[in-house]
Tab-separated table of C-alpha atoms in Angstrom:
chain	number	residue	atom	x	y	z
A	129	GLN	CA	-12.016	6.200	36.614
A	130	ILE	CA	-13.833	2.950	36.232
A	131	CYS	CA	-12.824	-0.537	34.559
A	132	GLN	CA	-15.778	-1.287	32.446
A	133	ALA	CA	-17.124	-4.537	32.654
A	134	MET	CA	-16.661	-4.964	28.772
A	135	SER	CA	-13.016	-3.295	26.598
A	136	PRO	CA	-14.115	-1.556	23.197
A	137	CYS	CA	-12.203	-4.818	21.604
A	138	GLY	CA	-13.833	-7.276	22.980
A	139	ALA	CA	-12.514	-8.925	26.144
A	140	ASP	CA	-13.581	-8.474	29.861
A	141	CYS	CA	-11.725	-6.381	32.171
A	142	TYR	CA	-11.549	-8.514	35.755
A	143	THR	CA	-11.211	-6.441	37.991
A	144	THR	CA	-8.364	-4.267	36.857
A	145	CYS	CA	-7.256	-2.593	34.354
A	146	ASP	CA	-3.947	-4.380	33.523
A	147	ASN	CA	-4.695	-4.877	29.455
A	148	PRO	CA	-6.837	-8.160	28.961
A	149	CYS	CA	-6.708	-8.025	25.714
A	150	GLN	CA	-2.949	-7.259	24.865
A	151	CYS	CA	-3.203	-5.186	21.992
A	152	ASP	CA	-0.375	-4.136	20.732
A	153	LEU	CA	1.303	-1.260	23.064
A	154	THR	CA	2.351	2.667	22.186
A	155	ALA	CA	6.306	3.655	21.935
A	156	ASP	CA	6.068	3.705	25.315
A	157	ASN	CA	4.782	1.382	26.161
A	158	LYS	CA	1.847	2.560	26.940
A	159	VAL	CA	-1.674	0.607	26.428
A	160	PRO	CA	-4.003	1.723	23.073
A	161	TYR	CA	-7.057	2.774	23.476
A	162	PRO	CA	-9.953	3.897	21.308
A	163	HIS	CA	-11.521	7.120	22.665
A	164	TYR	CA	-14.035	8.315	20.717
A	165	GLY	CA	-11.984	8.795	16.988
A	166	GLY	CA	-8.536	7.813	18.638
A	167	GLU	CA	-7.490	9.062	21.896
A	168	CYS	CA	-4.917	6.685	23.331
A	169	ARG	CA	-5.970	6.501	27.431
A	170	ASP	CA	-2.306	6.547	30.266
A	171	VAL	CA	-3.609	3.254	31.717
A	172	GLY	CA	-5.820	0.204	30.454
A	173	PHE	CA	-9.107	0.539	30.033
A	174	CYS	CA	-9.729	2.705	33.003
A	175	GLU	CA	-12.521	5.832	31.303
A	176	GLY	CA	-14.007	8.459	34.169
A	177	GLU	CA	-17.665	9.162	34.878
A	178	PHE	CA	-19.802	9.224	31.069
A	179	ALA	CA	-21.891	12.613	31.229
A	180	HIS	CA	-26.087	12.183	31.963
A	181	LEU	CA	-28.111	13.115	28.367
A	182	GLU	CA	-28.389	17.259	30.048
A	183	ASP	CA	-24.808	17.881	30.599
A	184	CYS	CA	-24.391	16.385	26.920
A	185	ILE	CA	-27.080	18.945	24.935
A	186	GLU	CA	-26.154	21.875	26.943
A	187	LYS	CA	-22.199	21.317	26.316
A	188	GLU	CA	-20.613	18.837	24.466
A	189	GLY	CA	-18.175	16.658	25.950
A	190	SER	CA	-14.666	13.687	25.682
A	191	THR	CA	-17.693	10.815	26.825
A	192	CYS	CA	-20.539	12.905	25.108
A	193	PRO	CA	-22.557	11.272	21.960
A	194	LYS	CA	-22.726	14.038	19.057
A	195	MET	CA	-26.307	14.946	19.870
A	196	LEU	CA	-28.629	16.388	16.913
A	197	GLY	CA	-31.793	18.218	17.713
A	198	MET	CA	-35.031	17.624	15.213
A	199	THR	CA	-33.589	20.102	12.096
A	200	GLU	CA	-30.195	19.394	12.180
A	201	ALA	CA	-31.890	14.850	12.032
A	202	VAL	CA	-33.817	16.050	9.261
A	203	GLU	CA	-31.413	17.535	7.473
A	204	ARG	CA	-28.481	15.321	8.286
A	205	TYR	CA	-30.437	12.015	8.005
A	206	SER	CA	-29.941	10.588	4.430
A	207	THR	CA	-26.526	11.659	5.519
A	208	PHE	CA	-25.542	9.198	7.769
A	209	ASP	CA	-23.932	5.721	6.410
A	210	PHE	CA	-26.241	4.013	8.923
A	211	ARG	CA	-29.516	4.251	11.401
A	212	VAL	CA	-29.682	2.708	14.459
A	213	ASP	CA	-33.492	2.351	15.709
A	214	VAL	CA	-33.977	1.291	19.593
A	215	ARG	CA	-37.648	0.989	20.251
A	216	THR	CA	-38.975	-2.257	21.941
A	217	THR	CA	-39.682	-4.539	19.004
A	218	GLU	CA	-43.509	-3.503	19.210
A	219	GLU	CA	-43.014	-0.141	18.448
A	220	TRP	CA	-40.864	-0.473	15.402
A	221	GLU	CA	-43.264	-2.938	13.867
A	222	GLU	CA	-45.411	-0.003	14.909
A	223	GLY	CA	-43.866	2.260	11.882
A	224	HIS	CA	-40.105	2.416	10.710
A	225	ALA	CA	-37.253	3.694	8.766
A	226	ASN	CA	-36.969	1.571	5.501
A	227	MET	CA	-33.282	0.141	6.112
A	228	SER	CA	-32.797	1.400	9.710
A	229	ILE	CA	-31.118	-0.618	11.616
A	230	PRO	CA	-33.091	-3.027	15.128
A	231	THR	CA	-31.361	-2.949	17.896
A	232	PRO	CA	-34.019	-3.142	21.032
A	233	GLY	CA	-32.784	-3.549	23.845
A	234	LEU	CA	-29.516	-1.631	23.153
A	235	ALA	CA	-30.334	1.202	25.833
A	236	LYS	CA	-29.831	-1.400	28.341
A	237	THR	CA	-27.397	-3.996	27.022
A	238	ARG	CA	-23.677	-3.563	26.369
A	239	ALA	CA	-22.725	-3.311	22.918
A	240	GLU	CA	-21.224	-6.124	22.343
A	241	PHE	CA	-24.697	-8.328	21.807
A	242	TYR	CA	-25.739	-6.474	18.587
A	243	MET	CA	-22.626	-7.575	16.517
A	244	ASP	CA	-23.802	-9.762	14.480
A	245	LYS	CA	-25.660	-6.344	12.795
A	246	LEU	CA	-23.477	-3.543	14.034
A	247	GLY	CA	-20.106	-5.219	13.628
A	248	GLY	CA	-17.358	-3.318	11.136
A	249	LYS	CA	-19.246	-0.326	11.811
A	250	GLU	CA	-17.427	1.128	14.606
A	251	HIS	CA	-16.195	3.639	12.462
A	252	SER	CA	-19.893	4.608	10.324
A	253	ASN	CA	-21.341	7.578	11.051
A	254	ILE	CA	-24.444	6.072	12.762
A	255	LEU	CA	-27.550	7.977	13.910
A	256	VAL	CA	-28.943	6.701	17.365
A	257	TYR	CA	-32.970	7.752	17.165
A	258	CYS	CA	-36.019	5.688	19.876
A	259	ARG	CA	-39.775	6.723	20.536
A	260	SER	CA	-38.283	9.922	23.059
A	261	GLY	CA	-34.643	10.438	22.816
A	262	GLY	CA	-33.487	9.027	26.664
A	263	ARG	CA	-33.350	5.362	25.998
A	264	ALA	CA	-31.321	6.668	22.756
A	265	PHE	CA	-28.879	8.347	24.497
A	266	GLU	CA	-27.895	5.351	26.716
A	267	ALA	CA	-27.818	2.884	23.819
A	268	ALA	CA	-25.209	5.996	21.825
A	269	THR	CA	-23.344	5.651	24.774
A	270	HIS	CA	-23.032	2.279	25.229
A	271	LEU	CA	-21.577	2.683	22.002
A	272	LEU	CA	-18.766	5.269	22.892
A	273	LYS	CA	-17.386	2.607	25.363
A	274	PHE	CA	-17.264	-0.681	22.778
A	275	GLY	CA	-15.269	1.807	20.764
A	276	PHE	CA	-17.552	3.601	18.180
A	277	SER	CA	-15.979	6.490	17.199
A	278	ASN	CA	-19.089	8.285	15.428
A	279	VAL	CA	-22.374	8.535	16.969
A	280	ASN	CA	-24.697	10.962	17.421
A	281	SER	CA	-27.798	10.578	19.394
A	282	PHE	CA	-31.204	11.958	18.600
A	283	TYR	CA	-31.999	13.708	21.791
A	284	HIS	CA	-35.117	16.039	20.559
A	285	GLY	CA	-37.994	13.303	20.420
A	286	GLY	CA	-38.555	10.008	18.590
A	287	PHE	CA	-38.917	8.369	15.308
A	288	PRO	CA	-42.806	9.273	15.343
A	289	ASN	CA	-41.280	13.418	15.203
A	290	LEU	CA	-38.737	12.480	13.437
A	291	ASN	CA	-40.828	10.474	10.696
A	292	GLU	CA	-43.452	13.386	10.402
A	293	ALA	CA	-41.161	16.780	10.829
A	294	ILE	CA	-39.163	15.057	8.020
A	295	GLU	CA	-42.820	14.612	6.275
A	296	GLN	CA	-43.932	18.068	6.632
A	297	HIS	CA	-39.843	19.406	5.596
A	298	SER	CA	-40.906	16.891	2.431
A	299	SER	CA	-44.169	18.253	1.366
A	300	GLY	CA	-43.372	22.087	1.757
A	301	SER	CA	-40.247	22.321	-0.117
A	302	GLU	CA	-40.120	22.542	-3.619
A	303	ASN	CA	-37.233	19.527	-4.190
A	304	HIS	CA	-39.951	16.737	-2.799
A	305	PRO	CA	-39.644	14.254	-2.402
A	306	THR	CA	-36.657	15.451	-0.771
A	307	LYS	CA	-33.806	12.773	-0.216
A	308	ALA	CA	-35.067	11.890	3.581
A	309	LEU	CA	-38.098	11.401	3.257
A	310	CYS	CA	-37.036	9.017	0.502
A	311	TYR	CA	-34.643	6.820	3.023
A	312	VAL	CA	-37.349	6.692	5.783
A	313	SER	CA	-39.871	5.439	3.143
A	314	GLY	CA	-38.104	3.323	0.881
A	315	GLY	CA	-40.030	3.164	-2.663
A	316	SER	CA	-43.273	4.989	-3.830
A	317	ASP	CA	-44.937	5.950	-5.697
A	318	VAL	CA	-42.890	9.500	-5.587
A	319	CYS	CA	-39.514	7.935	-5.354
A	320	PRO	CA	-36.437	5.690	-5.466
A	321	ILE	CA	-35.020	3.244	-3.598
A	322	PRO	CA	-32.310	4.716	-1.831
A	323	LEU	CA	-28.709	2.664	-2.346
A	324	PRO	CA	-26.026	3.974	-0.366
A	325	THR	CA	-22.771	3.469	-1.356
A	326	SER	CA	-22.544	2.247	2.784
A	327	HIS	CA	-24.524	-0.839	2.465
A	328	LEU	CA	-23.269	-1.804	-0.861
A	329	THR	CA	-19.983	-4.579	-0.323
A	330	SER	CA	-20.004	-6.599	-3.695
A	331	VAL	CA	-21.192	-6.905	-6.598
A	332	GLU	CA	-24.203	-9.276	-5.391
A	333	ASP	CA	-25.386	-6.372	-3.975
A	334	ILE	CA	-26.627	-4.370	-7.148
A	335	THR	CA	-26.749	-7.500	-9.498
A	336	SER	CA	-29.636	-8.775	-6.568
A	337	LEU	CA	-32.047	-6.390	-6.269
A	338	GLY	CA	-33.761	-7.725	-9.749
A	339	LEU	CA	-34.140	-10.194	-13.095
A	340	LYS	CA	-31.963	-7.685	-15.232
A	341	VAL	CA	-30.168	-4.703	-13.363
A	342	ILE	CA	-28.879	-2.328	-15.139
A	343	LEU	CA	-26.757	0.213	-14.386
A	344	VAL	CA	-26.935	4.028	-14.937
A	345	ASP	CA	-24.836	6.631	-15.878
A	346	VAL	CA	-26.903	10.075	-15.816
A	347	ARG	CA	-23.260	12.427	-15.265
A	348	PRO	CA	-23.466	14.832	-17.948
A	349	LYS	CA	-19.651	14.732	-18.686
A	350	ALA	CA	-18.059	11.975	-17.805
A	351	ARG	CA	-14.653	10.804	-19.693
A	352	ALA	CA	-13.921	8.006	-17.632
A	353	ARG	CA	-17.183	5.174	-18.172
A	354	LEU	CA	-17.938	1.789	-16.491
A	355	SER	CA	-18.120	-0.430	-19.065
A	356	ASN	CA	-21.104	-2.735	-18.080
A	357	ALA	CA	-23.313	1.061	-18.202
A	358	VAL	CA	-25.494	2.876	-19.890
A	359	ARG	CA	-25.058	6.601	-20.020
A	360	VAL	CA	-28.240	8.411	-20.182
A	361	PRO	CA	-27.282	12.266	-19.099
A	362	SER	CA	-29.264	13.831	-16.350
A	363	ASP	CA	-29.397	16.818	-18.470
A	364	ASN	CA	-31.105	15.562	-21.840
A	365	GLU	CA	-34.680	15.094	-20.322
A	366	LYS	CA	-35.113	12.980	-23.911
A	367	LYS	CA	-32.802	10.653	-23.560
A	368	ILE	CA	-33.453	9.428	-20.701
A	369	LYS	CA	-37.494	9.704	-21.857
A	370	LYS	CA	-35.848	7.563	-25.097
A	371	PHE	CA	-34.112	4.418	-22.886
A	372	LEU	CA	-37.768	3.733	-20.126
A	373	LYS	CA	-39.116	3.683	-23.419
A	374	LYS	CA	-36.826	0.464	-24.102
A	375	GLN	CA	-37.291	-1.130	-20.839
A	376	ASN	CA	-40.060	-3.828	-19.521
A	377	ARG	CA	-41.159	-3.012	-15.885
A	378	ASN	CA	-42.086	-6.149	-14.568
A	379	ASN	CA	-38.194	-7.011	-15.626
A	380	VAL	CA	-35.848	-3.998	-15.602
A	381	THR	CA	-34.756	-3.108	-12.139
A	382	ILE	CA	-32.748	0.340	-13.158
A	383	VAL	CA	-30.042	1.816	-10.160
A	384	ALA	CA	-28.874	5.337	-11.316
A	385	PHE	CA	-25.026	6.754	-10.399
A	386	CYS	CA	-23.333	10.338	-10.491
A	387	LYS	CA	-20.644	11.409	-8.835
A	388	GLY	CA	-21.594	11.957	-5.363
A	389	GLY	CA	-25.306	10.912	-5.736
A	390	ASP	CA	-27.562	14.173	-5.662
A	391	GLU	CA	-28.074	14.330	-9.451
A	392	SER	CA	-28.458	10.344	-9.296
A	393	PHE	CA	-31.257	11.040	-7.211
A	394	ALA	CA	-33.150	14.051	-9.483
A	395	THR	CA	-33.224	11.343	-12.709
A	396	ALA	CA	-34.181	8.650	-10.170
A	397	LYS	CA	-37.385	11.363	-9.560
A	398	LYS	CA	-37.946	12.618	-13.311
A	399	MET	CA	-38.144	8.770	-13.945
A	400	LYS	CA	-40.233	7.499	-11.377
A	401	GLU	CA	-42.557	10.058	-12.871
A	402	LEU	CA	-42.254	8.369	-16.822
A	403	TRP	CA	-42.081	4.584	-15.442
A	404	ASP	CA	-43.529	2.679	-12.871
A	405	GLY	CA	-40.638	-0.077	-12.273
A	406	ASP	CA	-38.036	-0.155	-9.750
A	407	ILE	CA	-35.545	2.604	-9.345
A	408	TYR	CA	-32.349	2.659	-7.652
A	409	TRP	CA	-29.668	6.105	-6.760
A	410	VAL	CA	-26.945	5.222	-5.286
A	411	ASP	CA	-26.254	7.857	-2.470
A	412	ASN	CA	-23.361	8.950	-0.990
A	413	GLY	CA	-20.805	8.677	-3.349
A	414	GLY	CA	-20.946	6.920	-6.816
A	415	TYR	CA	-19.405	6.461	-9.914
A	416	LYS	CA	-15.270	6.082	-7.931
A	417	PHE	CA	-16.549	3.455	-5.587
A	418	LEU	CA	-18.804	1.476	-7.856
A	419	LYS	CA	-15.296	0.464	-10.159
């Protein structure tokens, strides 16, 4: 076992594994350790050696991030709370995904130095990627060592490959554009703009999206409603067209929501075909979250 130089609660381990953070002890007077989702170690912040990339690909282990190949990464891309890009600044500027978090150097640097961007996300569902897979794994391991509990490492290539695969998957889908494509591109001629609940922390995050923001409830059947939302059911195309006809694309921003995100995405795509303005859809949550 080795004593990590940095413990998950943010203080130096000094030279021994002795509870430098003064964490509350467990009922049997042991030091709690948030080891990948809450397991506790018997003493201090001692950890076993972390597994290597090849070992984690071959077989999951307690010191491994969740390893994602290409197919799973494409299918699940829109479901992650946050996407962390650990490539260099130069690589990032060559092309990057909308809403991804740039953390150049995280593969070689302790996670404590990135808490200005990653603080508060310790229990979020995070996807980490780089250019080819190696740096993503190292960065994911650094996050695990710092107490992050739900870290996924994309090892089957990097962002250029993933971006290409998402584009190909979407172009061949009857549901083009797919959610994943819209998450990567952000708003486009065919894509409404994703607004995942993991990125919403206050009402201002919505009201600041434009001069006049209109919340649109697209649930086909809704007993309970938000008082400040307009009802435009997703299954009523006539009402959708009537609503859009009244909106000024120069100063109106539409934010569609439903129960979980699928209906709001489908309706936002319909609206995008009919109206040339800013359209967002709330994803991975909806009415209950907004309420």
